[in-house]
Amino acid sequence: EVQLVESGGVVAQPGGSLRLTCAASGFNFDEYTLHWVRQAPGKGLEWVSLISWDGGSFEYGDSVKGRVTISRDSSKKSLFLQLSGLRIEDTAVYYCARDALKWSYNGYYLDVWGKGTMVLVSS
Amino acid sequence: EIVLTQSPGTLSLSPGERATLSCRASQIISRNQLAWYQQKPGQAPRLLIYGASNRATGIPDRFSGDGSGTDFTLTINRLEPEDFAVFYCQQYGASPKTFGQGTRVDIQ
């Protein structure tokens, strides 16, 4: 079964940092670009970041640019998101999602999603 | 960044009726690179449509997508009880990828 499982959701203070992990299984991890998408409580979806299948290309959304690093580890079949300088508005469920097309660099639509991990930024 | 505006915000319909959802882009979306997702409470989004009009695997044919350029539509024919949810459009033709703010389809 194709699966993405996020972890690392925390309660953090403004100005702090966090690292989210997404464990992949059931597909060839090295063939797919992966994305992070977040959703603030009661709000819509916000695309956050992507990293290409080979780790050589990445993109970030404007709201997190300069504070975020996306990475992946092929040996662990895992995707990571490091976010620093946390703000109240970073409070959200963070989803890991798979790009639908193999070997893409620019990212396309998202065909597999994890269940998400909750990040709460509060003082 | 391409801004996607979805309308209406909420659609109240009965099972068996047709739902028509709109997604308008602030710029032309190249090669109709627009997708639609369905999200139910407490669940992750589910891909419905990609390339503006192509149904994803396992999606019933009562869901259809249309449009090009800046104007796109998701139509749900003969609403089933399980169809009531929030629907999002997403463009992937330009960076950053962006989502619309969502349309909620409620049971009337």
mmCIF file of N, CA, C and O in Angstrom, chain B residues 43-101:
data_model
loop_
_atom_site.group_PDB
_atom_site.id
_atom_site.type_symbol
_atom_site.label_atom_id
_atom_site.label_comp_id
_atom_site.label_asym_id
_atom_site.label_seq_id
_atom_site.Cartn_x
_atom_site.Cartn_y
_atom_site.Cartn_z
ATOM 1 N N GLN B 43 -9.999 14.705 7.330
ATOM 2 C CA GLN B 43 -9.278 13.872 6.371
ATOM 3 C C GLN B 43 -8.334 14.710 5.516
ATOM 4 O O GLN B 43 -8.490 15.928 5.392
ATOM 5 N N ALA B 44 -7.384 14.019 4.913
ATOM 6 C CA ALA B 44 -6.506 14.668 3.945
ATOM 7 C C ALA B 44 -7.275 14.904 2.642
ATOM 8 O O ALA B 44 -8.278 14.239 2.365
ATOM 9 N N PRO B 45 -6.826 15.838 1.846
ATOM 10 C CA PRO B 45 -7.443 16.037 0.531
ATOM 11 C C PRO B 45 -7.286 14.802 -0.344
ATOM 12 O O PRO B 45 -6.356 14.011 -0.174
ATOM 13 N N ARG B 46 -8.201 14.664 -1.297
ATOM 14 C CA ARG B 46 -8.173 13.579 -2.277
ATOM 15 C C ARG B 46 -8.198 14.176 -3.672
ATOM 16 O O ARG B 46 -9.043 15.043 -3.956
ATOM 17 N N LEU B 47 -7.294 13.716 -4.511
ATOM 18 C CA LEU B 47 -7.235 14.208 -5.892
ATOM 19 C C LEU B 47 -8.454 13.730 -6.667
ATOM 20 O O LEU B 47 -8.766 12.526 -6.689
ATOM 21 N N LEU B 48 -9.133 14.667 -7.334
ATOM 22 C CA LEU B 48 -10.281 14.332 -8.173
ATOM 23 C C LEU B 48 -9.957 14.456 -9.658
ATOM 24 O O LEU B 48 -10.220 13.565 -10.450
ATOM 25 N N ILE B 49 -9.412 15.628 -10.022
ATOM 26 C CA ILE B 49 -9.227 16.015 -11.421
ATOM 27 C C ILE B 49 -7.834 16.604 -11.589
ATOM 28 O O ILE B 49 -7.373 17.341 -10.713
ATOM 29 N N TYR B 50 -7.178 16.300 -12.685
ATOM 30 C CA TYR B 50 -5.906 16.929 -13.022
ATOM 31 C C TYR B 50 -5.950 17.327 -14.491
ATOM 32 O O TYR B 50 -6.772 16.823 -15.259
ATOM 33 N N GLY B 51 -5.037 18.230 -14.886
ATOM 34 C CA GLY B 51 -5.057 18.711 -16.255
ATOM 35 C C GLY B 51 -6.387 19.318 -16.638
ATOM 36 O O GLY B 51 -6.805 19.222 -17.796
ATOM 37 N N ALA B 52 -7.059 19.885 -15.683
ATOM 38 C CA ALA B 52 -8.343 20.576 -15.834
ATOM 39 C C ALA B 52 -9.531 19.652 -16.074
ATOM 40 O O ALA B 52 -10.654 19.983 -15.668
ATOM 41 N N SER B 53 -9.307 18.512 -16.738
ATOM 42 C CA SER B 53 -10.474 17.715 -17.137
ATOM 43 C C SER B 53 -10.281 16.208 -17.031
ATOM 44 O O SER B 53 -11.171 15.449 -17.438
ATOM 45 N N ASN B 54 -9.164 15.773 -16.500
ATOM 46 C CA ASN B 54 -8.879 14.336 -16.414
ATOM 47 C C ASN B 54 -9.202 13.810 -15.023
ATOM 48 O O ASN B 54 -8.644 14.294 -14.035
ATOM 49 N N ARG B 55 -10.061 12.807 -14.968
ATOM 50 C CA ARG B 55 -10.390 12.229 -13.663
ATOM 51 C C ARG B 55 -9.239 11.368 -13.148
ATOM 52 O O ARG B 55 -8.629 10.593 -13.903
ATOM 53 N N ALA B 56 -8.973 11.489 -11.870
ATOM 54 C CA ALA B 56 -7.956 10.651 -11.243
ATOM 55 C C ALA B 56 -8.486 9.223 -11.111
ATOM 56 O O ALA B 56 -9.688 8.969 -11.234
ATOM 57 N N THR B 57 -7.577 8.325 -10.844
ATOM 58 C CA THR B 57 -7.926 6.913 -10.720
ATOM 59 C C THR B 57 -8.996 6.708 -9.653
ATOM 60 O O THR B 57 -8.862 7.207 -8.527
ATOM 61 N N GLY B 58 -10.052 5.987 -10.030
ATOM 62 C CA GLY B 58 -11.084 5.637 -9.061
ATOM 63 C C GLY B 58 -12.134 6.698 -8.818
ATOM 64 O O GLY B 58 -13.039 6.490 -7.994
ATOM 65 N N ILE B 59 -12.043 7.812 -9.498
ATOM 66 C CA ILE B 59 -13.030 8.890 -9.297
ATOM 67 C C ILE B 59 -14.246 8.640 -10.183
ATOM 68 O O ILE B 59 -14.113 8.450 -11.395
ATOM 69 N N PRO B 60 -15.440 8.653 -9.581
ATOM 70 C CA PRO B 60 -16.671 8.369 -10.364
ATOM 71 C C PRO B 60 -16.875 9.388 -11.473
ATOM 72 O O PRO B 60 -16.479 10.546 -11.362
ATOM 73 N N ASP B 61 -17.552 8.944 -12.537
ATOM 74 C CA ASP B 61 -17.715 9.828 -13.701
ATOM 75 C C ASP B 61 -18.750 10.920 -13.480
ATOM 76 O O ASP B 61 -18.957 11.749 -14.381
ATOM 77 N N ARG B 62 -19.389 10.968 -12.315
ATOM 78 C CA ARG B 62 -20.256 12.119 -12.028
ATOM 79 C C ARG B 62 -19.435 13.389 -11.750
ATOM 80 O O ARG B 62 -19.969 14.491 -11.759
ATOM 81 N N PHE B 63 -18.129 13.213 -11.510
ATOM 82 C CA PHE B 63 -17.220 14.348 -11.345
ATOM 83 C C PHE B 63 -16.602 14.673 -12.712
ATOM 84 O O PHE B 63 -16.045 13.787 -13.372
ATOM 85 N N SER B 64 -16.695 15.939 -13.099
ATOM 86 C CA SER B 64 -16.064 16.335 -14.351
ATOM 87 C C SER B 64 -15.468 17.724 -14.203
ATOM 88 O O SER B 64 -15.980 18.562 -13.458
ATOM 89 N N GLY B 65 -14.392 17.960 -14.948
ATOM 90 C CA GLY B 65 -13.726 19.254 -14.934
ATOM 91 C C GLY B 65 -13.660 19.823 -16.331
ATOM 92 O O GLY B 65 -13.595 19.082 -17.317
ATOM 93 N N ASP B 66 -13.675 21.134 -16.390
ATOM 94 C CA ASP B 66 -13.656 21.816 -17.688
ATOM 95 C C ASP B 66 -12.954 23.155 -17.519
ATOM 96 O O ASP B 66 -12.726 23.625 -16.393
ATOM 97 N N GLY B 67 -12.626 23.754 -18.652
ATOM 98 C CA GLY B 67 -12.081 25.101 -18.616
ATOM 99 C C GLY B 67 -10.692 25.189 -19.208
ATOM 100 O O GLY B 67 -10.045 24.170 -19.490
ATOM 101 N N SER B 68 -10.250 26.425 -19.371
ATOM 102 C CA SER B 68 -8.915 26.685 -19.898
ATOM 103 C C SER B 68 -8.564 28.139 -19.621
ATOM 104 O O SER B 68 -9.459 28.950 -19.307
ATOM 105 N N GLY B 69 -7.274 28.435 -19.765
ATOM 106 C CA GLY B 69 -6.854 29.822 -19.571
ATOM 107 C C GLY B 69 -6.931 30.260 -18.127
ATOM 108 O O GLY B 69 -6.067 29.905 -17.329
ATOM 109 N N THR B 70 -7.957 31.017 -17.806
ATOM 110 C CA THR B 70 -8.115 31.507 -16.429
ATOM 111 C C THR B 70 -9.399 31.038 -15.764
ATOM 112 O O THR B 70 -9.591 31.296 -14.573
ATOM 113 N N ASP B 71 -10.265 30.386 -16.488
ATOM 114 C CA ASP B 71 -11.575 29.999 -15.939
ATOM 115 C C ASP B 71 -11.793 28.491 -16.010
ATOM 116 O O ASP B 71 -11.759 27.907 -17.104
ATOM 117 N N PHE B 72 -12.043 27.912 -14.845
ATOM 118 C CA PHE B 72 -12.168 26.466 -14.734
ATOM 119 C C PHE B 72 -13.401 26.129 -13.898
ATOM 120 O O PHE B 72 -13.807 26.905 -13.027
ATOM 121 N N THR B 73 -13.964 24.960 -14.188
ATOM 122 C CA THR B 73 -15.193 24.539 -13.521
ATOM 123 C C THR B 73 -15.095 23.079 -13.125
ATOM 124 O O THR B 73 -14.585 22.251 -13.889
ATOM 125 N N LEU B 74 -15.570 22.794 -11.930
ATOM 126 C CA LEU B 74 -15.770 21.408 -11.485
ATOM 127 C C LEU B 74 -17.280 21.199 -11.386
ATOM 128 O O LEU B 74 -17.976 21.986 -10.734
ATOM 129 N N THR B 75 -17.765 20.161 -12.037
ATOM 130 C CA THR B 75 -19.190 19.829 -11.987
ATOM 131 C C THR B 75 -19.367 18.466 -11.342
ATOM 132 O O THR B 75 -18.626 17.528 -11.652
ATOM 133 N N ILE B 76 -20.307 18.390 -10.431
ATOM 134 C CA ILE B 76 -20.655 17.117 -9.816
ATOM 135 C C ILE B 76 -22.117 16.845 -10.165
ATOM 136 O O ILE B 76 -23.019 17.562 -9.719
ATOM 137 N N ASN B 77 -22.339 15.868 -11.014
ATOM 138 C CA ASN B 77 -23.704 15.518 -11.405
ATOM 139 C C ASN B 77 -24.308 14.572 -10.375
ATOM 140 O O ASN B 77 -23.621 13.701 -9.854
ATOM 141 N N ARG B 78 -25.602 14.758 -10.110
ATOM 142 C CA ARG B 78 -26.333 13.842 -9.223
ATOM 143 C C ARG B 78 -25.564 13.608 -7.918
ATOM 144 O O ARG B 78 -25.020 12.529 -7.667
ATOM 145 N N LEU B 79 -25.509 14.637 -7.108
ATOM 146 C CA LEU B 79 -24.778 14.579 -5.843
ATOM 147 C C LEU B 79 -25.192 13.366 -5.011
ATOM 148 O O LEU B 79 -26.385 13.108 -4.805
ATOM 149 N N GLU B 80 -24.188 12.657 -4.550
ATOM 150 C CA GLU B 80 -24.390 11.541 -3.611
ATOM 151 C C GLU B 80 -24.099 12.059 -2.197
ATOM 152 O O GLU B 80 -23.350 13.032 -2.023
ATOM 153 N N PRO B 81 -24.663 11.412 -1.178
ATOM 154 C CA PRO B 81 -24.421 11.877 0.200
ATOM 155 C C PRO B 81 -22.942 11.993 0.552
ATOM 156 O O PRO B 81 -22.553 12.896 1.295
ATOM 157 N N GLU B 82 -22.105 11.133 0.003
ATOM 158 C CA GLU B 82 -20.670 11.157 0.322
ATOM 159 C C GLU B 82 -19.906 12.267 -0.406
ATOM 160 O O GLU B 82 -18.716 12.456 -0.161
ATOM 161 N N ASP B 83 -20.570 12.993 -1.286
ATOM 162 C CA ASP B 83 -19.898 14.042 -2.047
ATOM 163 C C ASP B 83 -19.814 15.357 -1.281
ATOM 164 O O ASP B 83 -19.046 16.241 -1.665
ATOM 165 N N PHE B 84 -20.588 15.507 -0.228
ATOM 166 C CA PHE B 84 -20.619 16.779 0.477
ATOM 167 C C PHE B 84 -19.309 16.971 1.238
ATOM 168 O O PHE B 84 -18.915 16.143 2.056
ATOM 169 N N ALA B 85 -18.629 18.052 0.920
ATOM 170 C CA ALA B 85 -17.254 18.254 1.387
ATOM 171 C C ALA B 85 -16.803 19.651 0.959
ATOM 172 O O ALA B 85 -17.595 20.442 0.450
ATOM 173 N N VAL B 86 -15.519 19.927 1.166
ATOM 174 C CA VAL B 86 -14.907 21.155 0.662
ATOM 175 C C VAL B 86 -14.041 20.784 -0.540
ATOM 176 O O VAL B 86 -13.347 19.763 -0.523
ATOM 177 N N PHE B 87 -14.098 21.616 -1.555
ATOM 178 C CA PHE B 87 -13.368 21.360 -2.793
ATOM 179 C C PHE B 87 -12.378 22.496 -3.043
ATOM 180 O O PHE B 87 -12.723 23.671 -2.901
ATOM 181 N N TYR B 88 -11.166 22.120 -3.423
ATOM 182 C CA TYR B 88 -10.109 23.083 -3.690
ATOM 183 C C TYR B 88 -9.582 22.907 -5.109
ATOM 184 O O TYR B 88 -9.408 21.770 -5.569
ATOM 185 N N CYS B 89 -9.299 24.014 -5.772
ATOM 186 C CA CYS B 89 -8.544 23.947 -7.017
ATOM 187 C C CYS B 89 -7.088 24.290 -6.699
ATOM 188 O O CYS B 89 -6.794 24.949 -5.694
ATOM 189 N N GLN B 90 -6.194 23.803 -7.529
ATOM 190 C CA GLN B 90 -4.760 24.042 -7.360
ATOM 191 C C GLN B 90 -4.139 24.211 -8.740
ATOM 192 O O GLN B 90 -4.431 23.418 -9.650
ATOM 193 N N GLN B 91 -3.307 25.217 -8.898
ATOM 194 C CA GLN B 91 -2.580 25.343 -10.157
ATOM 195 C C GLN B 91 -1.151 24.877 -9.955
ATOM 196 O O GLN B 91 -0.530 25.134 -8.928
ATOM 197 N N TYR B 92 -0.624 24.151 -10.927
ATOM 198 C CA TYR B 92 0.752 23.678 -10.849
ATOM 199 C C TYR B 92 1.527 24.073 -12.107
ATOM 200 O O TYR B 92 2.582 23.505 -12.403
ATOM 201 N N GLY B 93 1.031 25.051 -12.805
ATOM 202 C CA GLY B 93 1.695 25.514 -14.017
ATOM 203 C C GLY B 93 2.766 26.556 -13.768
ATOM 204 O O GLY B 93 3.563 26.866 -14.657
ATOM 205 N N ALA B 94 2.769 27.126 -12.581
ATOM 206 C CA ALA B 94 3.740 28.162 -12.251
ATOM 207 C C ALA B 94 4.130 28.029 -10.795
ATOM 208 O O ALA B 94 3.390 27.460 -9.982
ATOM 209 N N SER B 95 5.284 28.577 -10.466
ATOM 210 C CA SER B 95 5.746 28.570 -9.079
ATOM 211 C C SER B 95 5.528 29.938 -8.459
ATOM 212 O O SER B 95 5.755 30.956 -9.126
ATOM 213 N N PRO B 96 5.092 29.976 -7.185
ATOM 214 C CA PRO B 96 4.772 28.817 -6.363
ATOM 215 C C PRO B 96 3.435 28.194 -6.727
ATOM 216 O O PRO B 96 2.558 28.858 -7.291
ATOM 217 N N LYS B 97 3.308 26.898 -6.445
ATOM 218 C CA LYS B 97 2.006 26.250 -6.627
ATOM 219 C C LYS B 97 1.035 26.956 -5.689
ATOM 220 O O LYS B 97 1.416 27.357 -4.577
ATOM 221 N N THR B 98 -0.205 27.102 -6.096
ATOM 222 C CA THR B 98 -1.180 27.770 -5.237
ATOM 223 C C THR B 98 -2.516 27.051 -5.272
ATOM 224 O O THR B 98 -2.856 26.391 -6.259
ATOM 225 N N PHE B 99 -3.238 27.182 -4.162
ATOM 226 C CA PHE B 99 -4.585 26.635 -4.028
ATOM 227 C C PHE B 99 -5.594 27.776 -3.974
ATOM 228 O O PHE B 99 -5.276 28.881 -3.519
ATOM 229 N N GLY B 100 -6.809 27.469 -4.401
ATOM 230 C CA GLY B 100 -7.909 28.373 -4.136
ATOM 231 C C GLY B 100 -8.319 28.259 -2.679
ATOM 232 O O GLY B 100 -7.860 27.381 -1.949
ATOM 233 N N GLN B 101 -9.233 29.137 -2.264
ATOM 234 C CA GLN B 101 -9.609 29.180 -0.856
ATOM 235 C C GLN B 101 -10.665 28.140 -0.497
ATOM 236 O O GLN B 101 -10.985 27.959 0.680
#
